[in-house]
Coordinates of C-alpha atoms and ligand atoms in Angstrom, one line a residue:
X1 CA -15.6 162.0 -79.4
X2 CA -16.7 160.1 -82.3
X3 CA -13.6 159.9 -84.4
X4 CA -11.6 159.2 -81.1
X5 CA -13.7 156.0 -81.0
X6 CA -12.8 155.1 -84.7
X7 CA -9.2 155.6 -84.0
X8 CA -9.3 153.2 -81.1
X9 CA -11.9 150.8 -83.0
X10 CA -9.2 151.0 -86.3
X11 CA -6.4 150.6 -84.3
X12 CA -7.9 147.3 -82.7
X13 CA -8.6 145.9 -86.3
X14 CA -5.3 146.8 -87.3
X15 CA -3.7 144.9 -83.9
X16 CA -6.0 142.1 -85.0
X17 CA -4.8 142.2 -89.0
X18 CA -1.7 142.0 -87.6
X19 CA -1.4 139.2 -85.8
X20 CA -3.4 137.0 -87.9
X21 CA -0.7 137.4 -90.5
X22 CA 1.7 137.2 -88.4
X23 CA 0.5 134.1 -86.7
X24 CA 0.4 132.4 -90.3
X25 CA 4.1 133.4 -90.6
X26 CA 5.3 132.0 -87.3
X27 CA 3.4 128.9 -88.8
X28 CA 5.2 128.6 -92.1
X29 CA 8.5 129.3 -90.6
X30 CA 8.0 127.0 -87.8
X31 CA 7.2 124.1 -91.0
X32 CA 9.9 125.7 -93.0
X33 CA 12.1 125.0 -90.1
X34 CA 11.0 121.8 -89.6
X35 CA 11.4 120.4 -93.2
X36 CA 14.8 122.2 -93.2
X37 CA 18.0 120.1 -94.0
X38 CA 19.9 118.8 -90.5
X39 CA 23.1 120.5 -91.5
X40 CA 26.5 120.2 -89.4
X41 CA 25.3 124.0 -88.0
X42 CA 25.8 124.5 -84.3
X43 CA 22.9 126.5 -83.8
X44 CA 19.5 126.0 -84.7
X45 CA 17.8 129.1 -86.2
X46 CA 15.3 128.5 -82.7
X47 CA 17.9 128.9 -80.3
X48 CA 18.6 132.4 -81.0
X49 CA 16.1 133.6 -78.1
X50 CA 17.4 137.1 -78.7
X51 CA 16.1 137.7 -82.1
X52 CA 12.5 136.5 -81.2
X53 CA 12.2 137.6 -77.9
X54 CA 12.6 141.1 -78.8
X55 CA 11.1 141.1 -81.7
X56 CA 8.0 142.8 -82.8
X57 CA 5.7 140.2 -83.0
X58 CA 5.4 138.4 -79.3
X59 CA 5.5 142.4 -78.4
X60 CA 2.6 143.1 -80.5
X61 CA 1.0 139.6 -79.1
X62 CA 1.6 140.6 -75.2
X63 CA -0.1 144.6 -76.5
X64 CA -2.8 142.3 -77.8
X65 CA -3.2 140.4 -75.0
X66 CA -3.4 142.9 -72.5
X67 CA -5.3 144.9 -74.7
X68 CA -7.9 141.9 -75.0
X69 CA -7.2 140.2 -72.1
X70 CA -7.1 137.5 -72.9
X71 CA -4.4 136.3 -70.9
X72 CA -2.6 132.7 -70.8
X73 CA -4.5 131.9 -73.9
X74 CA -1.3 132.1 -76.1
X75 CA -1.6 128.3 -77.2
X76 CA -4.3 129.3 -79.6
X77 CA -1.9 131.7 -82.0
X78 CA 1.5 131.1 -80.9
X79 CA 3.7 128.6 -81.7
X80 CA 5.2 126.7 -79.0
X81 CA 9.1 128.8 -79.0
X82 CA 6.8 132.3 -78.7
X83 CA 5.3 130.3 -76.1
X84 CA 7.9 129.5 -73.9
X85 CA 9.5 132.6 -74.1
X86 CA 6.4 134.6 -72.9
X87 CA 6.3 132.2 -70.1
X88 CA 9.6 133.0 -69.0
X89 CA 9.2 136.6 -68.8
X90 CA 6.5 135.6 -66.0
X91 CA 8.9 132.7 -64.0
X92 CA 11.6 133.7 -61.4
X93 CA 13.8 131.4 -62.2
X94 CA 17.7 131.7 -61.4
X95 CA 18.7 128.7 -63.6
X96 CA 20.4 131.1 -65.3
X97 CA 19.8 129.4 -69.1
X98 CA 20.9 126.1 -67.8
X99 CA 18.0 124.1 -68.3
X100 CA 17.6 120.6 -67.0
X101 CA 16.2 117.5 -68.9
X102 CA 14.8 114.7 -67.4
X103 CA 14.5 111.8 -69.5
X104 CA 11.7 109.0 -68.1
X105 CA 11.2 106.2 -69.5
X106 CA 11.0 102.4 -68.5
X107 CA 13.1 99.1 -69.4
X108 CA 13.8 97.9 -73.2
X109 CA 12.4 101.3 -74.3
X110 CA 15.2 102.4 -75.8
X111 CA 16.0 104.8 -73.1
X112 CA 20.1 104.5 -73.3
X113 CA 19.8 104.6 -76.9
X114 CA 17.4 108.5 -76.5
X115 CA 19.8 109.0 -73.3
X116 CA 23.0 109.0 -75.9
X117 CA 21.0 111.7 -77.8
X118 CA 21.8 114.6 -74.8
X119 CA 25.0 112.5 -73.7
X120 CA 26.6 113.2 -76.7
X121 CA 26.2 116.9 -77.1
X122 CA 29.3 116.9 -75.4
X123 CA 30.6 120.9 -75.0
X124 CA 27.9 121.8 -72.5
X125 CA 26.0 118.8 -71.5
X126 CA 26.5 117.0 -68.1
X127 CA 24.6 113.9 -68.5
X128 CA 24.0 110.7 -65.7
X129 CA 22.8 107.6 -66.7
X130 CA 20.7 105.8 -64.0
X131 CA 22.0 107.2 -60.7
X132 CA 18.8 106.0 -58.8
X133 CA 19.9 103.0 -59.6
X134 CA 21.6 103.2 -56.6
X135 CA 19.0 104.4 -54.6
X136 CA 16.6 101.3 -55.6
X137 CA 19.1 98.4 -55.1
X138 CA 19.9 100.0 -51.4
X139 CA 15.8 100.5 -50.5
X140 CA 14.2 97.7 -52.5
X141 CA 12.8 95.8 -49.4
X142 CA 11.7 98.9 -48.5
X143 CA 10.0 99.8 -51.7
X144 CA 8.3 96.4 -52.1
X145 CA 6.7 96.3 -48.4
X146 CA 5.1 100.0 -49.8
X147 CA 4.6 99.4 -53.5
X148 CA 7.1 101.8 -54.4
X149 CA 5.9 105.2 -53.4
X150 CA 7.8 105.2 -50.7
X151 CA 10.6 105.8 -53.2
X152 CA 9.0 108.4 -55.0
X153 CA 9.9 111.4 -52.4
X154 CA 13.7 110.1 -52.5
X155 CA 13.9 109.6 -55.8
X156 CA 13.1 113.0 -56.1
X157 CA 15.3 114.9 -53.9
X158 CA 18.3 112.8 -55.2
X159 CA 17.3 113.9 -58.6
X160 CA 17.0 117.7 -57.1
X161 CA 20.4 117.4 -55.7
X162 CA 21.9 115.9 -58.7
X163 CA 20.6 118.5 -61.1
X164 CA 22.1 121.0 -58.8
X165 CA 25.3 119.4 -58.8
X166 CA 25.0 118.3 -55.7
X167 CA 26.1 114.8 -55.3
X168 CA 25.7 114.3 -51.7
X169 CA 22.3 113.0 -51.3
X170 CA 23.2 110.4 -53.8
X171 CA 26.3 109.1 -51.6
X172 CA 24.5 107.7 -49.3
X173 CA 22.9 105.5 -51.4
X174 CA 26.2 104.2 -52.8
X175 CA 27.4 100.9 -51.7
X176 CA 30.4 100.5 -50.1
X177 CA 30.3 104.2 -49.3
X178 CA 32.7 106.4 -51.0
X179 CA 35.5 107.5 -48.5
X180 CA 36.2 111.5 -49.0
X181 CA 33.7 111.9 -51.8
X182 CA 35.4 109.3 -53.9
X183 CA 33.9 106.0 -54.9
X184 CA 34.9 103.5 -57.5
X185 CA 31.6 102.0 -57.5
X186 CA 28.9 104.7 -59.5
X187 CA 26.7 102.3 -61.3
X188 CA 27.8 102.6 -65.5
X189 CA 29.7 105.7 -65.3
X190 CA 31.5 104.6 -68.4
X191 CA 28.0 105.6 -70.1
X192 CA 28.6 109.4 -68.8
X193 CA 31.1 111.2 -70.8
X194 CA 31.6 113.6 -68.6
X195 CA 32.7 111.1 -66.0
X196 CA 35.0 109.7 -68.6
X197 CA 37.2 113.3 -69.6
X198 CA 39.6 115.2 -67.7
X199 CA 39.2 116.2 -65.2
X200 CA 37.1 113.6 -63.9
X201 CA 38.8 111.1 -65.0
X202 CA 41.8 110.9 -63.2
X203 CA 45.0 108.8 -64.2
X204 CA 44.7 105.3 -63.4
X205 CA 47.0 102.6 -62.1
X206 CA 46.1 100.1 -64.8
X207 CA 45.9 96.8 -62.9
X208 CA 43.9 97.4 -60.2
X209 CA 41.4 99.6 -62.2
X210 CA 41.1 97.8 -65.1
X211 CA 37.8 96.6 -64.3
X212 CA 36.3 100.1 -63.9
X213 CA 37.4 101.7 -67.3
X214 CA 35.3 104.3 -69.4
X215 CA 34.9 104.1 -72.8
X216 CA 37.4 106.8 -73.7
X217 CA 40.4 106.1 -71.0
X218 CA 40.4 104.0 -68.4
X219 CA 40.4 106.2 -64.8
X220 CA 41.0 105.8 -61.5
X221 CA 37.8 105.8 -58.9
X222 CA 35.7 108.6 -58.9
X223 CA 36.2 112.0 -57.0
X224 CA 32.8 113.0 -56.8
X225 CA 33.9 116.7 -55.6
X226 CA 35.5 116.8 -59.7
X227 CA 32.2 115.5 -60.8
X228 CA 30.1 118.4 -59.2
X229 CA 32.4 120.5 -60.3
X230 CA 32.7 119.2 -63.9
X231 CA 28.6 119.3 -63.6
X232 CA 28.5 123.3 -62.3
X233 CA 30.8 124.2 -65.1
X234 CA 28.4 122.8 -67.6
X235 CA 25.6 124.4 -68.8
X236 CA 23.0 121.9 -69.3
X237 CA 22.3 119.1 -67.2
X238 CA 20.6 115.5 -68.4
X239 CA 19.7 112.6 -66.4
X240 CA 17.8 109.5 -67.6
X241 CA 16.1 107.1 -65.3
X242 CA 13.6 104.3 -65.2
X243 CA 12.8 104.2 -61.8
X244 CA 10.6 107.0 -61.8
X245 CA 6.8 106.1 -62.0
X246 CA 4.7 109.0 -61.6
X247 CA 4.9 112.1 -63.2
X248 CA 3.2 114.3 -60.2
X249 CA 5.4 113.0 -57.5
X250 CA 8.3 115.3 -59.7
X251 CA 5.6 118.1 -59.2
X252 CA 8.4 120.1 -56.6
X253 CA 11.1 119.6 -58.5
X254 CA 9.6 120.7 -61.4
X255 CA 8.8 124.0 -59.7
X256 CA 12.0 124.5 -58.1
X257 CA 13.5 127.8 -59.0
X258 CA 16.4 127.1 -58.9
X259 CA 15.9 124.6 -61.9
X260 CA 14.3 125.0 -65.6
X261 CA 13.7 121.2 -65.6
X262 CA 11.7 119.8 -69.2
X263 CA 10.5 116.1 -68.8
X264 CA 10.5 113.6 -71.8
X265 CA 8.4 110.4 -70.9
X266 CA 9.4 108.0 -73.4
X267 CA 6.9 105.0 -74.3
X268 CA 7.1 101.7 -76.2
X269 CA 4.3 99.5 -77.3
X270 CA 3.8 97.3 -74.4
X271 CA 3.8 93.9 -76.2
X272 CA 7.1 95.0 -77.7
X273 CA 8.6 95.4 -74.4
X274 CA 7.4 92.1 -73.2
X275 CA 8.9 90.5 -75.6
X276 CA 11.9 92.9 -75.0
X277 CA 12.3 91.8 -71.4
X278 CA 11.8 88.0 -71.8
X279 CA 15.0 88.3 -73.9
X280 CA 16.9 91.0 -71.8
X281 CA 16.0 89.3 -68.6
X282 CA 15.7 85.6 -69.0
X283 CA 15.7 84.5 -65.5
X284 CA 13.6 87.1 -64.3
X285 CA 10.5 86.3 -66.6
X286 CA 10.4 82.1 -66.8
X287 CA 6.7 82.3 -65.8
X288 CA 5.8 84.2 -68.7
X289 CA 8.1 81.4 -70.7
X290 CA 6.1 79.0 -68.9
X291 CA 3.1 80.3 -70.3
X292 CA 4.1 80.9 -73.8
X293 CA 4.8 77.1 -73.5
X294 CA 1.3 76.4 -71.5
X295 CA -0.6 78.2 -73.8
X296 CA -2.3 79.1 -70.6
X297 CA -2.1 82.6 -68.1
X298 CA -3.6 82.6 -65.0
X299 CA -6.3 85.8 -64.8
X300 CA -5.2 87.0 -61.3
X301 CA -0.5 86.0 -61.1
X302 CA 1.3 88.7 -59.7
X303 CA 3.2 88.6 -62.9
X304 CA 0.3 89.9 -64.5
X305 CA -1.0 92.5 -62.2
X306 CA 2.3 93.9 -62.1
X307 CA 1.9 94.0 -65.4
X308 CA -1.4 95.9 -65.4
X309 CA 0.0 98.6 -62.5
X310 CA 3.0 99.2 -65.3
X311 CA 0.8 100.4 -67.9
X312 CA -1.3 102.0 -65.6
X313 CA 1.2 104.1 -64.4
X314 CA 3.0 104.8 -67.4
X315 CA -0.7 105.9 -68.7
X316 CA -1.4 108.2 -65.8
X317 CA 1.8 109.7 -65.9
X318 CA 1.2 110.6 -69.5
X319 CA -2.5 111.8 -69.0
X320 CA -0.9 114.4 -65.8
X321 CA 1.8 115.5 -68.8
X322 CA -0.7 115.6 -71.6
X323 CA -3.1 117.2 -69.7
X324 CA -0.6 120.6 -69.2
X325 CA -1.2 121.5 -65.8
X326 CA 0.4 124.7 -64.8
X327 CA 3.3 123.1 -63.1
X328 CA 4.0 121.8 -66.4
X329 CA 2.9 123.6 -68.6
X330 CA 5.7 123.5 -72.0
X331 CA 7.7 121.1 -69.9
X332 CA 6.2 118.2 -70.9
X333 CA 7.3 116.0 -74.0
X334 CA 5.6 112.5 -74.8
X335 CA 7.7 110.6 -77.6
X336 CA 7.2 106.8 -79.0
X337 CA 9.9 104.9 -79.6
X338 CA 8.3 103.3 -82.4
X339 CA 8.5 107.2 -84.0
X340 CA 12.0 107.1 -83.1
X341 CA 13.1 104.0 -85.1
X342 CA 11.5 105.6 -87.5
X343 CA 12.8 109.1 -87.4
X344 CA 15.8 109.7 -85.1
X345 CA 17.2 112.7 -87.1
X346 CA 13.6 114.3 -86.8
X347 CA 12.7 113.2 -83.5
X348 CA 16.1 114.2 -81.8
X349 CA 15.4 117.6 -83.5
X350 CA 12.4 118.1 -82.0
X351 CA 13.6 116.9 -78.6
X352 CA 16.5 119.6 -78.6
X353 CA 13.9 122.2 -79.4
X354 CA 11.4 121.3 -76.7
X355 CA 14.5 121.9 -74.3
X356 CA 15.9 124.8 -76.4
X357 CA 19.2 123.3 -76.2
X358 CA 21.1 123.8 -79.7
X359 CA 21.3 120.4 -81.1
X360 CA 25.0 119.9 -81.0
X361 CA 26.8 118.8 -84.2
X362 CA 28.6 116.2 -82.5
X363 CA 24.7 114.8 -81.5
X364 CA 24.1 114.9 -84.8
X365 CA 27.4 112.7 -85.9
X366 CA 26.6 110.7 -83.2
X367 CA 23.2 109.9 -84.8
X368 CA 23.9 109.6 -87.7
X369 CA 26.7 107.4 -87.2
X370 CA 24.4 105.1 -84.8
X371 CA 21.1 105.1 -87.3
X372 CA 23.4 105.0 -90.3
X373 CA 21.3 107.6 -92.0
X374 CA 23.4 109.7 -94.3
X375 CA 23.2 114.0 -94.0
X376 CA 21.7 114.6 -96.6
X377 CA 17.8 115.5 -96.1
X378 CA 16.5 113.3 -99.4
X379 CA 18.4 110.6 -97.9
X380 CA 17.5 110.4 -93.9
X381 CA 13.7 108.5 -94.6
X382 CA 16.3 105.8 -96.8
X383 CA 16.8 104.3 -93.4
X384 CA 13.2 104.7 -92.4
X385 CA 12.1 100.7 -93.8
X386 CA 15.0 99.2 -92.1
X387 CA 15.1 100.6 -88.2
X388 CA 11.3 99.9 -88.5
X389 CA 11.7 96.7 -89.3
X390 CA 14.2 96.7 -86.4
X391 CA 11.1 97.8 -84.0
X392 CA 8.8 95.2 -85.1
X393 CA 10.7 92.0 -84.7
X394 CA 9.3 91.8 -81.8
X395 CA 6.0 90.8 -83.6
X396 CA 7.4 87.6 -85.0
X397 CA 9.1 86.5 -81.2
X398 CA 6.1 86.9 -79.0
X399 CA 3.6 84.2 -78.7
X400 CA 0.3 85.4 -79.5
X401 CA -1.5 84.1 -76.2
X402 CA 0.8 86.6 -74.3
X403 CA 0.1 89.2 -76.8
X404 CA -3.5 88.8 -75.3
X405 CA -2.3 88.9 -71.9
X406 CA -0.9 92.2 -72.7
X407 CA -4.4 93.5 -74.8
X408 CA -6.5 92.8 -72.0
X409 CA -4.5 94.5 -69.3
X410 CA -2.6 97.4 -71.0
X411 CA -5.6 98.0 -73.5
X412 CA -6.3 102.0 -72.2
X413 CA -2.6 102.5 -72.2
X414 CA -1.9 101.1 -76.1
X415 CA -5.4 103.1 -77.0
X416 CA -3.7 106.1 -75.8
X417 CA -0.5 105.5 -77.3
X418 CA -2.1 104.9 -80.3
X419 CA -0.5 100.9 -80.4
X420 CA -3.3 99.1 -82.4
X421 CA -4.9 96.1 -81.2
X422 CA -4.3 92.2 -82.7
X423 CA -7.9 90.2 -83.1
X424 CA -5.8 86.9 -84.1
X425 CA -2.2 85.7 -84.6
X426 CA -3.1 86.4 -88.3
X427 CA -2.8 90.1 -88.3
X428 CA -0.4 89.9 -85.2
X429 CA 2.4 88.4 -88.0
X430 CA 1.6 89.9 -91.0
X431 CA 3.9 92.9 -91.7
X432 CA 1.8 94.8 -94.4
X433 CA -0.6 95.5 -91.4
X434 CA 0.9 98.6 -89.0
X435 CA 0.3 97.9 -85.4
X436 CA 1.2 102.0 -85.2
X437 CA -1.9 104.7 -85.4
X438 CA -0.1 108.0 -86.4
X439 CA -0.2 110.3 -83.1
X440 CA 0.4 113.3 -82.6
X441 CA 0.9 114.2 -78.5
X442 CA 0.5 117.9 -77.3
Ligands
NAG1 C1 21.7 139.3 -76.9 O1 21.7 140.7 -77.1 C2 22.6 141.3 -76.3 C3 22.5 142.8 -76.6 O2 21.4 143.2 -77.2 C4 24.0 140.8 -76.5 O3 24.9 141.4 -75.6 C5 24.0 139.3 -76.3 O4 25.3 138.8 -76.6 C6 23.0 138.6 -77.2 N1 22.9 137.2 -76.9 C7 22.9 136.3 -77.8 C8 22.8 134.9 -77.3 O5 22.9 136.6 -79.0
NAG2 C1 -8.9 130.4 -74.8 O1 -9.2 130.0 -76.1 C2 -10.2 129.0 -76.1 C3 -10.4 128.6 -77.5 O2 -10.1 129.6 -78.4 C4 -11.4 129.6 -75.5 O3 -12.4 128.5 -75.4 C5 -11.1 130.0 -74.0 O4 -12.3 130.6 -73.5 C6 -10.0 131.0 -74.0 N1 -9.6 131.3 -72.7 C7 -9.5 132.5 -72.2 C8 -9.1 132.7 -70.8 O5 -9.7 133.5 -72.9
NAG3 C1 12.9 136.4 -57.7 O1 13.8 135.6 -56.9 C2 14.7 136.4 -56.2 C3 15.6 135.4 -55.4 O2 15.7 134.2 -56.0 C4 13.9 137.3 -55.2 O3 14.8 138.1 -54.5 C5 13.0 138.1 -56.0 O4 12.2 138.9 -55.0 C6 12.1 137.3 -56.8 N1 11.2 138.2 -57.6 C7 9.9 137.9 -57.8 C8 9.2 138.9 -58.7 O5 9.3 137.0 -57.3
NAG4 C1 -0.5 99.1 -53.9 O1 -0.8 97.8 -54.4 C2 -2.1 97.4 -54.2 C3 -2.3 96.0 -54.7 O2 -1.1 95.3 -54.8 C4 -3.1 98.3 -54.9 O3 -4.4 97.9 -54.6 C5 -2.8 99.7 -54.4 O4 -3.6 100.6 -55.1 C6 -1.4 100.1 -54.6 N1 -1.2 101.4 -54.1 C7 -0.6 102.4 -54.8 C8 -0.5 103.7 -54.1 O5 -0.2 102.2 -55.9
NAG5 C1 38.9 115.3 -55.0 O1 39.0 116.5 -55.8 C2 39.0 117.6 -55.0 C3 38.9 118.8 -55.9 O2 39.9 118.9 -56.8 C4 40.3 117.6 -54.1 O3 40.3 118.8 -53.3 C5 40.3 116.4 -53.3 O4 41.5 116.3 -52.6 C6 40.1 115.1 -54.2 N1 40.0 114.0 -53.3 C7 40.8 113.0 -53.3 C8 40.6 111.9 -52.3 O5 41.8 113.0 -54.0
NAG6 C1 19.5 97.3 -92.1 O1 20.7 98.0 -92.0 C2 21.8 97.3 -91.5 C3 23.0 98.2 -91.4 O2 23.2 99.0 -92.5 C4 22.1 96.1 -92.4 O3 23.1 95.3 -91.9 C5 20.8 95.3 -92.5 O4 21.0 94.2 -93.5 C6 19.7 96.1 -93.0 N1 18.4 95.3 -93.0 C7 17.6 95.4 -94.0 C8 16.4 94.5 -93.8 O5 17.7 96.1 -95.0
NAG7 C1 -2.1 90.8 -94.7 O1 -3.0 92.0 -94.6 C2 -3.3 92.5 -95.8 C3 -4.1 93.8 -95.5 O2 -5.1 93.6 -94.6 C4 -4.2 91.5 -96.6 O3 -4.5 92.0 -97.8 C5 -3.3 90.2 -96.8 O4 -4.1 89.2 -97.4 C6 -2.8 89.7 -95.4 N1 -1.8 88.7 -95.7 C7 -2.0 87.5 -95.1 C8 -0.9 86.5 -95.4 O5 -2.9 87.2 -94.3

């Protein structure tokens, strides 16, 4: 009886030894991997689920859990690819790999630029830029009389339709409506690549559609029955939006099985994108001129509260993410522009392996082509000085009285962002002073 008890006590201790060591090696691999030079490979080493997910280590860790018990507490000795893959084994879903990326963001956040990062995988990526643009121009009476929400629920079964290929609950929203599924009006279709090859892109009679050409060839109005069926014969599907403002109204779609959706929320300091939009949209933001001019803000404008509801919801919509709830739990990604101008080789990495999509090597060209970093590892932080520069001009365009205006009513959101705050012009201007606190978001 007794040495049966020391078996099953040393056997325990083993288990244990185990998968301490082996939870320091999925640790150093995962940095190894990390610090690894971005070589023109069309895999990364973490896409190859079949290697890991048989392998004897997340077997040993599911023995060990059951054998403990200690179940859904993988987070504490995994790293996040063991993760995930222990989490499929539980889901039913019938994506069938295809996995679906949602990219929210808001305006002069660089959100085209992050977009271009999926659009230009290319081979398996079908990617849409802004569809609900549609949607909002055709309800926006509707959504001001109810603050918005009353978008949210449509926004979200377009979105569900559209990641199933399904273009339908889009067309309605498409003025004038298309006539047999074909429409010459989708809203930048040029920035879709797909919707720029054969056999989307049909041949063209060049003087009547010269006005709707994609970057690549010009095409004739869109057959949306070839785009759903360009989008079903792809395996991944990407769609960026700004029009999105909370996280948890996404909560269905999220948990549709028929989908593996991952959401990155992208964020910008919010003085920056002030500043941003003042430029972008002149017309739209005189008052704030005004009041750069003035000197003066009035406490309780509209400008400013809608200001205020912004970063609120942009804030809450991060806390729901951040806080992992079991809806989205490892589908939840929280990247800073500001880290982006910094790092776009890195970053982009680590956004293809959050959605466990090989990082394609025509991304990568694409990257480095549009960041002018050069491939060689040593090189990539050359750029680093220069694109962060880019991201702070913004510092030197913005009055300081607005940059107040912004302090007081975004001040949770920039504390949470980890965007520093400016006591006096002083500091606001001087660039040896980093308005960035390193943040790390999980
Ligand atoms: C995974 O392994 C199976 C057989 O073990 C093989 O048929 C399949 O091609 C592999 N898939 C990948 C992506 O390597
Ligand atoms: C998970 O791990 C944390 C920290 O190690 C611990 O506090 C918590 O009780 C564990 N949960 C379960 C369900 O074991
Ligand atoms: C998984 O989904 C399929 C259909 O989508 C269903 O037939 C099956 O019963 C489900 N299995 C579990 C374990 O829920
Ligand atoms: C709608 O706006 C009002 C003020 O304009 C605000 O008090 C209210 O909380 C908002 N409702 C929602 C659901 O955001
Ligand atoms: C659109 O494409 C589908 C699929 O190829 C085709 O059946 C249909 O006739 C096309 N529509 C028009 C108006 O050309
Ligand atoms: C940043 O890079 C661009 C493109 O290489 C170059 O034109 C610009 O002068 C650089 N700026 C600085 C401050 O080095
Ligand atoms: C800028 O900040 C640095 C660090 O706080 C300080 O040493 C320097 O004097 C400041 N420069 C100006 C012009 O204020």
């Amino acid at each position: 009886m007794k040495t049966k008890y020391a078996i099953v006590f040393i056997c325990i201790v083993a288990l244990v030894i185990i998968e301490k060591e082996s939870n320091i090696l999925s640790r150093v691999s995962d940095k190894l991997i990390q610090r690894q030079t971005p070589q023109l490979t069309p895999h990364s080493p973490l896409d190859n689920s079949n290697t890991t997910q048989n392998g004897p280590l997340s077997m040993l860790k599911m023995l060990l859990s059951k054998l403990t018990g200690a179940k859904g507490n993988y987070t504490n000795f995994s790293d996040e690819q063991e993760d995930d893959e222990l989490e499929d084994l539980g889901t039913n879903s019938s994506s069938n790999g295809r996995k679906h990326i949602l990219l929210l963001a808001t305006t002069r956040t660089g959100s085209s630029f992050v977009g271009e990062f999926f659009n230009q995988h290319r081979e398996n990526m079908f990617y849409l830029f802004e569809p609900l643009w549609h949607v909002e121009r055709m309800l926006s009476l509707a959504a001001e009389a109810n603050n918005g929400t009353a978008l949210t629920g449509i926004y979200r079964d377009v979105l569900q339709g559209l990641f199933l290929c399904d273009f339908s609950p889009l067309e309605k929203f498409i003025s004038p409506p298309p006539e047999d599924h074909v429409t010459a009006a989708l809203f930048r279709r040029e920035s879709s690549l797909s919707l720029c090859e054969k056999p989307v892109c049909t041949p063209f009679i060049k003087e009547v559609f010269e006005r709707f050409h994609c970057k690549i060839h010009r095409c004739g109005p869109l057959n949306l029955t070839l785009a759903s069926e360009s989008c079903l014969s792809k395996q991944h599907h990407a769609i960026k939006t700004v029009r999105v403002r909370q996280l948890e109204s996404l909560q269905p779609l999220v948990e549709d099985p028929r989908l593996d959706v991952r959401v990155i929320q992208l964020v910008r300091d919010p003085r920056a994108i002030l500043a941003s939009r003042m430029v972008a949209f002149s017309s739209k933001y005189q008052t704030w001129k005004s009041w750069a001019q003035d000197g003066q803000v009035p406490e309780d404008d509209e400008e400013v509260k809608r200001l205020k509801g912004n970063c609120d919801q942009i804030r809450m919509s991060a806390e729901v993410g951040l806080s992992q709830p079991r809806w989205l739990r490892n589908r939840y990604m929280l990247v800073r522009y500001e880290d982006i101008a910094q790092y776009p080789m890195q970053k982009a990495e680590d956004m293809y392996r959050f959605t466990r999509i090989p990082f394609s090597p025509q991304a990568r060209k694409w990257i480095l082509r549009n960041t002018q970093t050069t491939p060689r590892a040593s090189d990539i932080y050359s750029t680093q000085k220069n694109s962060s520069e880019q991201a702070e001009k913004w510092r030197f365009s913005i009055p300081f009285t607005l940059v107040q205006v912004v302090q007081r009513v975004c001040e949770p959101t920039m504390k949470m962002f980890g965007y520093r705050i400016v006591d006096d012009e002083k500091m606001l201007i001087n660039k040896s002073i980093s308005l960035l606190e390193e943040r790390m978001f999980h």
